[in-house]
Amino acid sequence: MNAPYRIQGATGEWEVVIGLEVHAQVTSKAKLFSGAATEFGAEPNTQVSLVDAAMPGMLPVLNEECIRQAVRTGMAIDAKINAWSRFDRKNYFYADLPQGYQISQLYHPLVGEGEIEVELEGGATKKIGVERIHVEQDAGKLMHDQHPSFSYVDLNRSGVALMEIVSKPDMRSPEEAGAYVRKLRSILRYVGSCDGNMEQGSMRADVNVSVRRPGEPFGTRTETKNVNSVRFIMAVIEYEASRQVDVLESGDSVVQETRLFDPDKGETRTLRSKEDAHDYRYFPDPDLLPLELSDDFLRECRESLPELPDAKRKRYEQELGISAYNAAVLTAEVETARWFEELLAATGKTGPEVGKAASNWVISDLFGALNRLGKDITESPVTPAQGAELIGLVADGTLSGTLAKQVFEIMLETGDNPGKIVEERGLKQTSDTGEIEKVIAEVMAANADKVAEYRGGKDKLFGFFVGQTMKAMGGKANPGVVNDLLKKALG
Amino acid sequence: MSVDTATVRHIAKLARIAVTDHEVEALVPELNNILGWIEQLGEVDVTGVEPMTAVIPNQLRMRPDEITDGNVRDAVLKNAPVAEHGFFAVPKVIE
C-alpha cells in the first residue's frame, strides 16, 4: 500500500481531490452529423459542409459509426449502456461555434456508470469510477496570432464527434490522475474508438481539482480546461492543489471558476470572469429524435470488442508464465501487444516454452534498440518474423546470448534475416567438443602456472579459464559446453 | 413562475438580442402570459404517460460513416463579412 499523497501546508496536511473530463475524438471518416471529412491537417475550411457551417435550414443526420464506437468504449469499461438516449442543445455564443449551440447529451447520455482499474507504483491498483460518457460535437478552431485585429476561424473540426468521458472525483494524487489518463488512452486505442493522439488534440482533459483536510467533505473546485498531455495534467494538479492550499491557509476561500493552463510558466490562471458565468439553457434538440438502439446493434458492438489490456495482461502472465512487469509493459500499447503476438505466432511455439525468452528479448533488446534509434515499434527495422527466427536460433543452441546480440545489431543495420547473417559471417556457436577441448588444452598449456594455482585451491581462477577459452574461440563456443569441459580438464 | 424586467434583460443578453427599455416593459407581461399557459398545462395529471417526442411513431435514422460532403470552401465563406486566406476573419477574441 502506497502512503497517501498529502500536501504539506503551513497549518498541516491537505488532501487533493481530482475529477477528469476527457474529451476524446471518435475515430470516424465523417463528422457526427454531416458527411464532411474529419482527417487532421487539411486546408482551412475545406472539410466543412453547410451543416457544419450552420447555414439556415440544414439538418443534422447522425453518423452510426460514432455511436457504435462510443457504445463499444462504454462496454470496454464495463459501463451501463443506455439503449435510449437523447441529444440536447447547449446554447452559447462564441466565434468557433457557428450554430450558437453545441449538440451534446446532458439529460440522457449514451453511456452511464463504469469503472477503470489503474496500476500504481509498487504494483498497487485502484478502481476509478466513470460517471458517464456522452457524445457531442467539437467546435471550430480559432487562431489569434495571424492578424493584428482579426481572429481567424477554421471550421474543419466543427462537428467532429467527441466522447466526453467524465470520471468520478475518485483520484487523490497527480500519479493516480496520470495513471487514469494513460489507462483510458490505452483502452480507447485497443477498442479503436479514438487514436489517443494528444499532440493533435484527439484527447484533451478538463481537470477538476479541490483540496480538503483528510476525511472532511469536498472543498470548492476549479476546472482547468483543455489540458493536452499527461505531464501537463499532473502539473495542473500540483499547481492548483498548492495554490488552493495557499488561498485557504491565508484565510480566503477558493473561487469556483474556469482556469487555463500556461505550459510555459507551469501555472494556471483565471479564464473567465464571473460576470460571464455561463447559463447554457440546455433543451432537447428538436431536430433530432431520441436515439434508440436495437439489441442487434448492441450485440454487434459487444462481439466486435477485442481482448482488452487487463484481460490480455492476465492471460500473458498465466499462459506465457511471464512476470507481471513484462506483461504490463507488453500490453500497455495495442501496437506493442500486436507485434509481440505476431512474434509469438512466428516462433511456432506456445506457452512458457517461448514466452519468457520472447518477452525478455522484446523488452530489453528490441526496446533498447528502438529507443536508441528514436523509433516506435510500428517503425521497427526488424520484423516479428525475423525476431522469432533469432529467438529460435538461441533456443536451439545455434547462438549464445552474446552472439545473438551481435547478430541482432547486424539485423538492425542490414535488415537481413538472422539465419543468413549467421551463415555468411560464421557466427554460429560451436558445441563441437573436440574443437573446444583442443582450445582448452592450448589455454592450459599457455597458463601452466595458473593451472597449478587452481589445482592448489584457487577456485576463483575458473572464470579466467572460461574467459580465455571463449576469447580464443571468438565468443562462438557454447558457454555451457565450455564450463563442463573445463571442469573435466582442470580436474 | 414569472419573470421580471431583470430576467428579461438577462435572457435577451444571453440570446444576443438587443431590447430597448420600452420593449422590456412590453415583454414582461407577454412572457408571463406564456408561462401562465405552461403552468396551466402542468396541472394535467400525466402519471404513467410516456413523454411523446413525435406525433407519428418514428425513430432517429442514422447514416453510414461515409464522406459525402465538404470541399465547398467558397460556398461556406460566401456570406462571411470578412474572409482571408480561407479563414473566416472575426473581430479579435482573446481569452
Coordinates of C-alpha atoms in Angstrom, one line a residue:
Chain A
M1 CA 0.0 0.0 0.0
N2 CA 1.4 3.4 -1.0
A3 CA 1.4 6.2 1.5
P4 CA -1.5 8.6 0.7
Y5 CA -0.5 11.7 -1.2
R6 CA -0.5 14.8 1.0
I7 CA 0.2 18.4 0.6
Q8 CA 2.1 19.9 3.5
G9 CA 0.7 23.3 4.3
A10 CA 1.8 25.7 6.9
T11 CA -1.1 24.6 9.1
G12 CA -1.0 20.9 8.4
E13 CA -1.7 18.3 5.8
W14 CA -4.2 18.6 2.9
E15 CA -5.7 16.0 0.6
V16 CA -6.3 16.7 -3.1
V17 CA -9.4 15.5 -4.9
I18 CA -9.4 15.2 -8.7
G19 CA -12.0 14.5 -11.3
L20 CA -11.3 14.5 -15.0
E21 CA -13.5 15.2 -18.1
V22 CA -11.7 13.7 -21.0
H23 CA -12.7 14.7 -24.5
A24 CA -11.8 12.0 -26.9
Q25 CA -12.2 12.4 -30.7
V26 CA -14.2 9.5 -32.0
T27 CA -12.4 7.7 -34.9
S28 CA -14.6 8.1 -37.9
K29 CA -14.3 9.1 -41.5
A30 CA -17.1 11.6 -41.4
K31 CA -18.5 14.0 -38.8
L32 CA -21.1 13.3 -36.2
F33 CA -24.0 15.0 -38.0
S34 CA -22.6 15.7 -41.5
G35 CA -20.8 13.9 -44.3
A36 CA -17.7 16.2 -44.2
A37 CA -14.3 14.5 -43.6
T38 CA -12.6 14.5 -40.2
E39 CA -9.0 14.0 -41.2
F40 CA -6.4 16.1 -39.3
G41 CA -4.3 18.7 -41.0
A42 CA -6.4 19.7 -44.1
E43 CA -6.5 23.2 -45.6
P44 CA -8.7 25.5 -43.6
N45 CA -12.5 25.2 -44.1
T46 CA -12.2 22.5 -46.8
Q47 CA -13.8 19.8 -44.6
V48 CA -16.9 21.8 -43.8
S49 CA -20.4 21.1 -45.0
L50 CA -23.2 23.6 -44.9
V51 CA -24.4 21.7 -41.8
D52 CA -21.1 22.3 -40.0
A53 CA -21.2 26.0 -41.0
A54 CA -24.7 26.1 -39.6
M55 CA -26.4 27.6 -42.7
P56 CA -30.1 28.1 -42.1
G57 CA -32.3 25.1 -42.9
M58 CA -29.5 22.5 -42.7
L59 CA -30.4 19.4 -40.6
P60 CA -28.2 17.1 -38.7
V61 CA -28.2 13.3 -39.6
L62 CA -26.5 11.1 -37.0
N63 CA -23.4 9.1 -38.0
E64 CA -23.9 5.5 -36.9
E65 CA -20.2 4.7 -36.6
C66 CA -19.7 7.4 -34.0
I67 CA -22.5 5.9 -31.8
R68 CA -21.1 2.4 -32.3
Q69 CA -17.6 3.5 -31.2
A70 CA -19.0 5.3 -28.1
V71 CA -21.1 2.2 -27.2
R72 CA -18.1 -0.1 -27.6
T73 CA -16.0 2.3 -25.4
G74 CA -18.7 2.1 -22.7
M75 CA -18.7 -1.7 -22.9
A76 CA -14.9 -1.8 -22.6
I77 CA -15.1 0.0 -19.2
D78 CA -18.0 -2.2 -18.1
A79 CA -20.4 0.7 -18.2
K80 CA -24.2 0.7 -18.4
I81 CA -25.3 1.4 -22.0
N82 CA -28.4 3.4 -22.3
A83 CA -30.4 1.9 -25.3
W84 CA -32.5 5.1 -25.1
S85 CA -30.6 8.4 -25.1
R86 CA -31.2 11.9 -26.4
F87 CA -29.4 14.9 -27.7
D88 CA -29.6 18.4 -26.2
R89 CA -28.6 21.8 -27.2
K90 CA -26.0 23.6 -25.1
N91 CA -26.5 27.3 -26.0
Y92 CA -23.7 29.8 -26.0
F93 CA -22.2 32.3 -28.5
Y94 CA -18.6 32.1 -29.5
A95 CA -16.7 32.6 -32.7
D96 CA -15.8 29.0 -33.0
L97 CA -19.4 27.8 -32.7
P98 CA -21.4 28.8 -35.8
Q99 CA -24.7 27.1 -34.7
G100 CA -24.8 29.2 -31.5
Y101 CA -25.2 25.9 -29.7
Q102 CA -23.3 22.6 -29.3
I103 CA -25.3 19.4 -29.8
S104 CA -24.5 17.3 -26.7
Q105 CA -26.2 15.0 -24.2
L106 CA -26.9 16.4 -20.8
Y107 CA -30.0 14.7 -19.5
H108 CA -29.8 11.2 -21.2
P109 CA -26.3 10.3 -22.0
L110 CA -25.5 7.3 -24.2
V111 CA -23.3 5.6 -21.6
G112 CA -23.8 5.5 -17.8
E113 CA -21.6 4.4 -14.9
G114 CA -18.5 2.3 -15.4
E115 CA -15.0 2.0 -14.0
I116 CA -11.4 1.8 -14.9
E117 CA -8.7 -0.1 -12.9
V118 CA -5.4 1.7 -12.9
E119 CA -2.0 0.4 -11.9
L120 CA 0.1 2.5 -9.5
E121 CA 3.7 2.4 -8.5
G122 CA 4.7 -0.6 -6.4
G123 CA 2.1 -2.8 -8.1
A124 CA -1.0 -1.4 -6.3
T125 CA -4.2 -1.0 -8.2
K126 CA -7.2 1.3 -7.8
K127 CA -10.6 1.5 -9.4
I128 CA -11.6 4.9 -10.7
G129 CA -15.3 5.4 -11.3
V130 CA -16.6 6.8 -14.6
E131 CA -19.8 8.8 -14.2
R132 CA -20.9 8.8 -17.8
I133 CA -19.8 9.1 -21.5
H134 CA -21.8 11.3 -23.8
V135 CA -21.4 12.1 -27.4
E136 CA -21.2 15.7 -28.6
Q137 CA -19.9 18.0 -31.4
D138 CA -16.5 19.6 -31.4
A139 CA -16.2 23.3 -32.1
G140 CA -14.0 25.0 -34.7
K141 CA -10.5 26.3 -34.2
L142 CA -9.6 30.0 -33.5
M143 CA -6.2 31.5 -34.4
H144 CA -5.4 34.7 -32.7
D145 CA -1.8 35.4 -33.9
Q146 CA -2.3 35.7 -37.7
H147 CA -3.6 39.2 -37.9
P148 CA -3.4 42.3 -35.7
S149 CA -7.1 42.9 -35.3
F150 CA -8.8 39.7 -36.6
S151 CA -9.1 36.2 -35.2
Y152 CA -9.2 33.6 -37.9
V153 CA -11.7 30.7 -37.7
D154 CA -11.3 27.3 -39.2
L155 CA -14.4 25.1 -39.1
N156 CA -12.7 21.8 -40.1
R157 CA -13.0 20.5 -36.6
S158 CA -16.6 21.9 -36.2
G159 CA -19.0 19.0 -35.9
V160 CA -16.4 16.3 -35.4
A161 CA -17.6 13.7 -32.9
L162 CA -16.3 13.7 -29.4
M163 CA -16.9 11.4 -26.5
E164 CA -16.8 13.2 -23.2
I165 CA -15.7 10.7 -20.6
V166 CA -16.5 12.1 -17.1
S167 CA -14.8 10.5 -14.2
K168 CA -16.0 10.5 -10.6
P169 CA -13.9 12.6 -8.2
D170 CA -12.0 9.4 -7.3
M171 CA -8.4 10.4 -7.8
R172 CA -6.2 11.6 -4.9
S173 CA -2.8 12.3 -6.4
P174 CA -1.2 13.5 -9.7
E175 CA 0.1 10.0 -10.1
E176 CA -3.4 8.5 -10.0
A177 CA -4.7 11.0 -12.5
G178 CA -1.7 10.3 -14.8
A179 CA -2.3 6.5 -14.5
Y180 CA -6.0 7.0 -15.2
V181 CA -5.4 9.0 -18.4
R182 CA -2.8 6.6 -19.6
K183 CA -5.1 3.6 -19.0
L184 CA -8.0 5.3 -20.6
R185 CA -5.9 6.1 -23.6
S186 CA -4.7 2.5 -23.8
I187 CA -8.3 1.2 -23.7
L188 CA -9.5 3.7 -26.3
R189 CA -6.7 2.6 -28.6
Y190 CA -7.4 -1.1 -28.1
V191 CA -11.1 -0.5 -28.8
G192 CA -10.2 1.7 -31.8
S193 CA -12.6 4.4 -30.8
C194 CA -10.0 7.1 -30.6
D195 CA -6.4 7.4 -31.8
G196 CA -5.3 8.9 -28.4
N197 CA -3.1 11.4 -30.2
M198 CA -2.7 14.1 -27.6
E199 CA -0.4 16.3 -29.6
Q200 CA -3.1 16.6 -32.4
G201 CA -5.8 17.3 -29.8
S202 CA -7.6 13.9 -30.2
M203 CA -7.6 13.7 -26.5
R204 CA -7.7 16.5 -24.0
A205 CA -8.8 16.9 -20.5
D206 CA -10.7 19.3 -18.2
V207 CA -9.1 18.9 -14.8
N208 CA -11.2 19.5 -11.7
V209 CA -9.2 20.0 -8.6
S210 CA -10.1 20.7 -5.0
V211 CA -8.4 20.3 -1.6
R212 CA -9.6 19.4 1.8
R213 CA -8.4 18.2 5.2
P214 CA -8.2 14.4 5.0
G215 CA -11.6 13.0 5.8
E216 CA -13.5 16.2 5.5
P217 CA -16.2 17.0 2.9
F218 CA -15.1 18.1 -0.6
G219 CA -13.8 21.6 -1.0
T220 CA -14.7 24.1 -3.7
R221 CA -13.2 23.0 -7.0
T222 CA -11.7 24.8 -10.0
E223 CA -11.8 23.5 -13.6
T224 CA -8.7 23.9 -15.8
K225 CA -9.7 23.5 -19.4
N226 CA -8.2 21.7 -22.4
V227 CA -5.0 20.2 -21.0
N228 CA -3.4 18.1 -23.7
S229 CA -0.8 15.9 -22.2
V230 CA -0.4 13.6 -19.2
R231 CA 2.5 15.6 -17.9
F232 CA 0.5 18.8 -18.1
I233 CA -2.5 17.2 -16.4
M234 CA -0.2 16.2 -13.5
A235 CA 1.4 19.7 -13.4
V236 CA -2.0 21.4 -13.3
I237 CA -3.0 19.2 -10.3
E238 CA 0.2 20.0 -8.4
Y239 CA 0.0 23.7 -9.2
E240 CA -3.7 24.0 -8.4
A241 CA -3.5 22.0 -5.2
S242 CA -0.7 24.1 -3.8
R243 CA -2.4 27.3 -5.0
Q244 CA -5.6 26.4 -3.3
V245 CA -3.9 25.4 -0.1
D246 CA -2.2 28.8 0.0
V247 CA -5.5 30.6 -0.6
L248 CA -7.2 28.6 2.2
E249 CA -4.4 29.0 4.6
S250 CA -4.3 32.7 4.1
G251 CA -7.9 32.8 5.2
D252 CA -9.5 33.3 1.8
S253 CA -11.8 30.9 0.0
V254 CA -11.3 29.1 -3.3
V255 CA -13.5 30.6 -6.1
Q256 CA -15.3 28.1 -8.3
E257 CA -14.1 29.1 -11.7
T258 CA -12.7 28.0 -15.0
R259 CA -8.9 28.3 -15.4
L260 CA -6.4 28.0 -18.2
F261 CA -3.0 26.2 -18.0
D262 CA 0.1 28.0 -19.3
P263 CA 2.6 25.3 -20.2
D264 CA 5.5 27.8 -20.5
K265 CA 5.1 29.0 -16.9
G266 CA 3.6 25.8 -15.4
E267 CA 0.8 27.9 -13.9
T268 CA -2.9 28.1 -14.2
R269 CA -4.8 31.4 -14.4
T270 CA -8.4 32.6 -14.3
L271 CA -10.1 32.2 -17.7
R272 CA -13.4 33.8 -17.5
S273 CA -14.7 36.4 -15.1
K274 CA -17.7 35.7 -13.0
E275 CA -19.8 38.3 -14.8
D276 CA -19.9 35.9 -17.8
A277 CA -20.9 32.9 -15.7
H278 CA -22.5 30.6 -18.2
D279 CA -26.1 29.8 -18.4
Y280 CA -26.4 27.3 -21.2
R281 CA -30.2 26.9 -21.3
Y282 CA -30.0 23.2 -22.3
F283 CA -33.0 21.8 -24.0
P284 CA -33.7 18.7 -26.2
D285 CA -32.7 19.3 -29.8
P286 CA -35.9 19.5 -31.7
D287 CA -34.0 18.5 -34.9
L288 CA -33.2 15.0 -33.5
L289 CA -35.5 12.3 -32.3
P290 CA -34.4 10.2 -29.3
L291 CA -31.7 7.6 -30.1
E292 CA -33.0 4.1 -29.6
L293 CA -30.5 1.2 -30.1
S294 CA -31.6 -2.3 -31.0
D295 CA -30.5 -5.5 -29.3
D296 CA -28.8 -6.5 -32.5
F297 CA -26.8 -3.3 -32.7
L298 CA -25.7 -3.7 -29.1
R299 CA -24.8 -7.3 -29.6
E300 CA -22.6 -6.4 -32.6
C301 CA -20.9 -3.8 -30.5
R302 CA -20.1 -6.3 -27.8
E303 CA -19.0 -9.0 -30.1
S304 CA -16.6 -6.7 -32.0
L305 CA -14.7 -5.8 -28.9
P306 CA -11.1 -7.0 -28.9
E307 CA -9.3 -8.6 -26.0
L308 CA -8.7 -5.6 -23.7
P309 CA -5.4 -4.7 -21.9
D310 CA -6.4 -6.1 -18.4
A311 CA -7.5 -9.4 -19.8
K312 CA -4.5 -9.6 -22.1
R313 CA -2.1 -8.9 -19.2
K314 CA -3.6 -11.6 -17.1
R315 CA -3.5 -14.1 -19.9
Y316 CA 0.1 -13.3 -20.7
E317 CA 1.0 -13.9 -17.0
Q318 CA -0.9 -17.2 -16.9
E319 CA -0.3 -18.7 -20.4
L320 CA 3.2 -17.5 -21.0
G321 CA 4.4 -17.6 -17.4
I322 CA 6.0 -14.1 -17.7
S323 CA 6.4 -11.6 -15.0
A324 CA 3.7 -9.1 -14.1
Y325 CA 6.1 -6.3 -15.1
N326 CA 6.8 -7.8 -18.5
A327 CA 3.1 -8.5 -19.1
A328 CA 2.2 -4.9 -18.2
V329 CA 4.8 -3.4 -20.5
L330 CA 3.8 -5.6 -23.4
T331 CA 0.1 -4.9 -23.1
A332 CA 0.1 -1.1 -22.3
E333 CA 0.1 -0.2 -26.0
V334 CA -2.0 -2.0 -28.5
E335 CA 0.8 -1.9 -31.1
T336 CA 3.3 -3.5 -28.8
A337 CA 0.9 -6.3 -28.0
R338 CA 0.1 -6.8 -31.7
W339 CA 3.8 -7.0 -32.5
F340 CA 4.6 -9.4 -29.6
E341 CA 1.7 -11.7 -30.7
E342 CA 2.9 -11.8 -34.3
L343 CA 6.4 -12.7 -32.9
L344 CA 5.0 -15.5 -30.8
A345 CA 2.9 -16.8 -33.7
A346 CA 6.0 -16.8 -35.9
T347 CA 8.1 -18.9 -33.4
G348 CA 5.5 -21.6 -33.9
K349 CA 5.7 -22.4 -30.2
T350 CA 3.3 -21.6 -27.3
G351 CA 3.3 -21.1 -23.6
P352 CA 6.2 -20.6 -21.2
E353 CA 8.5 -22.5 -23.6
V354 CA 8.8 -19.3 -25.7
G355 CA 7.0 -16.7 -23.6
K356 CA 9.8 -15.8 -21.3
A357 CA 12.6 -15.6 -23.9
A358 CA 10.4 -13.7 -26.3
S359 CA 9.1 -11.2 -23.7
N360 CA 12.6 -10.5 -22.4
W361 CA 14.0 -10.1 -25.9
V362 CA 11.3 -7.6 -26.9
I363 CA 11.6 -5.6 -23.7
S364 CA 15.4 -5.4 -23.3
D365 CA 16.9 -5.9 -26.8
L366 CA 14.2 -4.6 -29.1
F367 CA 13.0 -1.7 -27.0
G368 CA 16.6 -0.8 -26.2
A369 CA 17.4 -0.6 -29.9
L370 CA 14.2 1.3 -30.8
N371 CA 14.9 3.8 -28.1
R372 CA 18.4 4.3 -29.4
L373 CA 17.0 4.8 -32.9
G374 CA 14.2 7.0 -31.8
K375 CA 11.6 4.8 -33.4
D376 CA 8.4 3.3 -32.1
I377 CA 7.5 -0.3 -32.6
T378 CA 5.5 0.2 -35.7
E379 CA 8.7 1.5 -37.4
S380 CA 10.9 -1.3 -36.2
P381 CA 13.6 -2.2 -38.7
V382 CA 13.3 -5.8 -37.6
T383 CA 10.0 -7.7 -38.4
P384 CA 8.3 -10.0 -35.9
A385 CA 9.2 -13.0 -38.1
Q386 CA 12.9 -12.0 -38.0
G387 CA 12.7 -11.6 -34.3
A388 CA 11.2 -15.1 -34.0
E389 CA 13.9 -16.6 -36.1
L390 CA 16.6 -15.0 -33.9
I391 CA 14.9 -16.3 -30.7
G392 CA 14.7 -19.8 -32.4
L393 CA 18.4 -19.7 -33.1
V394 CA 19.1 -19.1 -29.4
A395 CA 16.6 -21.7 -28.3
D396 CA 18.2 -24.5 -30.4
G397 CA 21.7 -23.6 -29.3
T398 CA 23.0 -22.2 -32.6
L399 CA 23.6 -18.8 -31.0
S400 CA 24.7 -17.9 -27.5
G401 CA 23.2 -14.9 -25.8
T402 CA 26.3 -12.8 -26.7
L403 CA 26.3 -13.9 -30.3
A404 CA 22.5 -13.2 -30.5
K405 CA 23.2 -9.6 -29.5
Q406 CA 25.8 -9.3 -32.2
V407 CA 23.5 -10.8 -34.8
F408 CA 20.7 -8.5 -33.7
E409 CA 22.9 -5.5 -34.2
I410 CA 23.7 -6.6 -37.8
M411 CA 20.0 -7.2 -38.4
L412 CA 19.2 -3.7 -37.3
E413 CA 21.9 -2.3 -39.7
T414 CA 21.2 -4.5 -42.8
G415 CA 17.6 -5.7 -42.4
D416 CA 18.9 -9.2 -43.2
N417 CA 17.4 -12.4 -41.7
P418 CA 19.4 -13.8 -38.7
G419 CA 19.9 -17.2 -40.4
K420 CA 21.6 -15.6 -43.4
I421 CA 23.8 -13.4 -41.1
V422 CA 24.9 -16.5 -39.1
E423 CA 25.7 -18.4 -42.3
E424 CA 27.6 -15.5 -44.1
R425 CA 29.6 -14.3 -41.1
G426 CA 30.2 -17.7 -39.5
L427 CA 28.8 -16.5 -36.2
K428 CA 27.4 -20.0 -35.3
Q429 CA 28.0 -21.1 -31.8
T430 CA 30.0 -24.3 -31.6
S431 CA 29.2 -27.1 -29.3
D432 CA 31.8 -29.3 -31.0
T433 CA 33.5 -30.9 -28.0
G434 CA 36.6 -31.9 -30.0
E435 CA 37.3 -28.3 -31.1
I436 CA 36.6 -26.9 -27.6
E437 CA 38.8 -29.5 -25.9
K438 CA 41.6 -28.6 -28.3
V439 CA 41.4 -24.9 -27.4
I440 CA 41.2 -25.7 -23.7
A441 CA 44.3 -27.8 -23.9
E442 CA 46.1 -24.8 -25.6
V443 CA 44.9 -22.4 -22.9
M444 CA 46.0 -24.7 -20.1
A445 CA 49.4 -25.2 -21.8
A446 CA 49.9 -21.4 -22.1
N447 CA 48.9 -20.8 -18.5
A448 CA 50.6 -23.7 -16.7
D449 CA 51.2 -21.5 -13.6
K450 CA 47.5 -20.6 -13.3
V451 CA 46.6 -24.3 -13.7
A452 CA 48.8 -25.1 -10.8
E453 CA 47.3 -22.3 -8.7
Y454 CA 43.8 -23.5 -9.5
R455 CA 44.6 -27.1 -8.6
G456 CA 46.2 -25.7 -5.4
G457 CA 42.7 -24.4 -4.4
K458 CA 42.4 -21.0 -6.0
D459 CA 38.8 -21.7 -7.3
K460 CA 38.2 -18.2 -8.4
L461 CA 40.6 -18.8 -11.4
F462 CA 37.9 -20.9 -13.1
G463 CA 36.3 -17.7 -14.6
F464 CA 39.7 -16.8 -16.0
F465 CA 39.9 -20.1 -17.9
V466 CA 36.3 -19.7 -19.2
G467 CA 37.2 -16.2 -20.4
Q468 CA 40.5 -17.3 -22.1
T469 CA 38.7 -20.2 -23.9
M470 CA 35.8 -18.0 -25.1
K471 CA 38.3 -15.4 -26.3
A472 CA 40.4 -17.9 -28.2
M473 CA 37.2 -19.1 -29.9
G474 CA 35.9 -15.6 -30.8
G475 CA 33.0 -15.9 -28.5
K476 CA 31.5 -18.6 -30.5
A477 CA 31.8 -21.5 -28.1
N478 CA 28.7 -22.8 -26.3
P479 CA 29.3 -21.5 -22.7
G480 CA 27.6 -24.5 -21.2
V481 CA 29.9 -26.9 -23.0
V482 CA 33.0 -24.9 -22.2
N483 CA 32.1 -25.0 -18.5
D484 CA 31.6 -28.7 -18.5
L485 CA 34.8 -29.5 -20.5
L486 CA 36.9 -27.1 -18.4
K487 CA 35.8 -28.7 -15.1
K488 CA 36.8 -32.0 -16.5
A489 CA 40.1 -30.9 -17.9
L490 CA 41.1 -28.9 -14.8
G491 CA 40.1 -31.8 -12.5
Chain B
M1 CA -43.2 31.1 -12.2
S2 CA -42.9 34.6 -13.6
V3 CA -40.2 36.9 -14.9
D4 CA -39.3 40.5 -14.1
T5 CA -37.5 43.1 -16.1
A6 CA -34.1 42.0 -14.9
T7 CA -34.7 38.4 -16.0
V8 CA -35.9 39.6 -19.4
R9 CA -32.8 41.7 -19.8
H10 CA -30.6 38.7 -18.8
I11 CA -32.1 36.2 -21.2
A12 CA -32.1 38.8 -24.0
K13 CA -28.4 39.3 -23.4
L14 CA -27.8 35.5 -23.4
A15 CA -29.6 35.2 -26.7
R16 CA -27.7 38.3 -28.1
I17 CA -31.0 40.1 -28.7
A18 CA -30.9 43.9 -28.3
V19 CA -34.0 45.1 -26.4
T20 CA -35.0 48.7 -25.6
D21 CA -36.4 49.6 -22.2
H22 CA -39.7 50.0 -23.8
E23 CA -39.6 46.5 -25.3
V24 CA -38.6 45.1 -22.0
E25 CA -41.6 46.6 -20.3
A26 CA -43.8 45.0 -23.0
L27 CA -42.1 41.6 -22.9
V28 CA -42.5 41.1 -19.2
P29 CA -46.4 40.6 -19.3
E30 CA -46.1 38.8 -22.7
L31 CA -43.7 36.2 -21.3
N32 CA -45.6 35.9 -18.1
N33 CA -48.7 35.2 -20.1
I34 CA -46.9 32.3 -21.9
L35 CA -45.5 31.0 -18.6
G36 CA -49.0 31.0 -17.2
W37 CA -50.3 28.8 -20.0
I38 CA -47.5 26.4 -19.4
E39 CA -48.3 26.3 -15.7
Q40 CA -51.9 25.5 -16.7
L41 CA -50.6 22.6 -18.8
G42 CA -48.7 21.4 -15.8
E43 CA -51.9 20.9 -13.9
V44 CA -52.8 17.9 -16.1
D45 CA -52.0 14.6 -14.4
V46 CA -49.6 12.7 -16.7
T47 CA -48.6 10.0 -14.2
G48 CA -47.6 6.9 -16.2
V49 CA -47.7 8.6 -19.6
E50 CA -44.6 8.3 -21.7
P51 CA -43.4 11.7 -23.0
M52 CA -44.2 11.9 -26.7
T53 CA -41.4 13.1 -28.9
A54 CA -43.1 13.0 -32.3
V55 CA -46.7 12.9 -33.4
I56 CA -46.1 9.8 -35.6
P57 CA -44.2 6.7 -34.5
N58 CA -40.7 7.4 -35.7
Q59 CA -37.2 6.5 -34.9
L60 CA -34.0 8.5 -35.3
R61 CA -32.4 7.5 -38.5
M62 CA -28.6 7.1 -38.8
R63 CA -26.4 7.3 -41.8
P64 CA -23.3 5.2 -42.7
D65 CA -19.8 6.7 -42.0
E66 CA -19.0 7.9 -45.5
I67 CA -17.5 11.2 -46.7
T68 CA -20.2 12.7 -48.9
D69 CA -19.7 16.4 -48.3
G70 CA -17.1 19.1 -47.8
N71 CA -14.7 20.8 -50.2
V72 CA -17.1 23.7 -50.6
R73 CA -15.0 26.4 -49.1
D74 CA -16.2 29.2 -51.4
A75 CA -19.8 28.4 -50.6
V76 CA -19.1 28.2 -46.9
L77 CA -17.2 31.5 -46.8
K78 CA -19.5 33.3 -49.3
N79 CA -21.7 35.1 -46.7
A80 CA -18.9 35.9 -44.3
P81 CA -18.5 39.7 -43.8
V82 CA -14.7 39.1 -43.9
A83 CA -12.7 36.1 -45.0
E84 CA -9.0 35.9 -45.5
H85 CA -6.6 33.1 -46.6
G86 CA -9.5 30.6 -46.5
F87 CA -10.4 31.5 -42.9
F88 CA -13.4 33.4 -41.5
A89 CA -12.0 36.6 -40.1
V90 CA -13.8 37.9 -37.0
P91 CA -13.0 40.8 -34.6
K92 CA -10.2 39.6 -32.3
V93 CA -11.5 37.4 -29.5
I94 CA -8.8 36.8 -26.9
E95 CA -9.4 35.0 -23.6

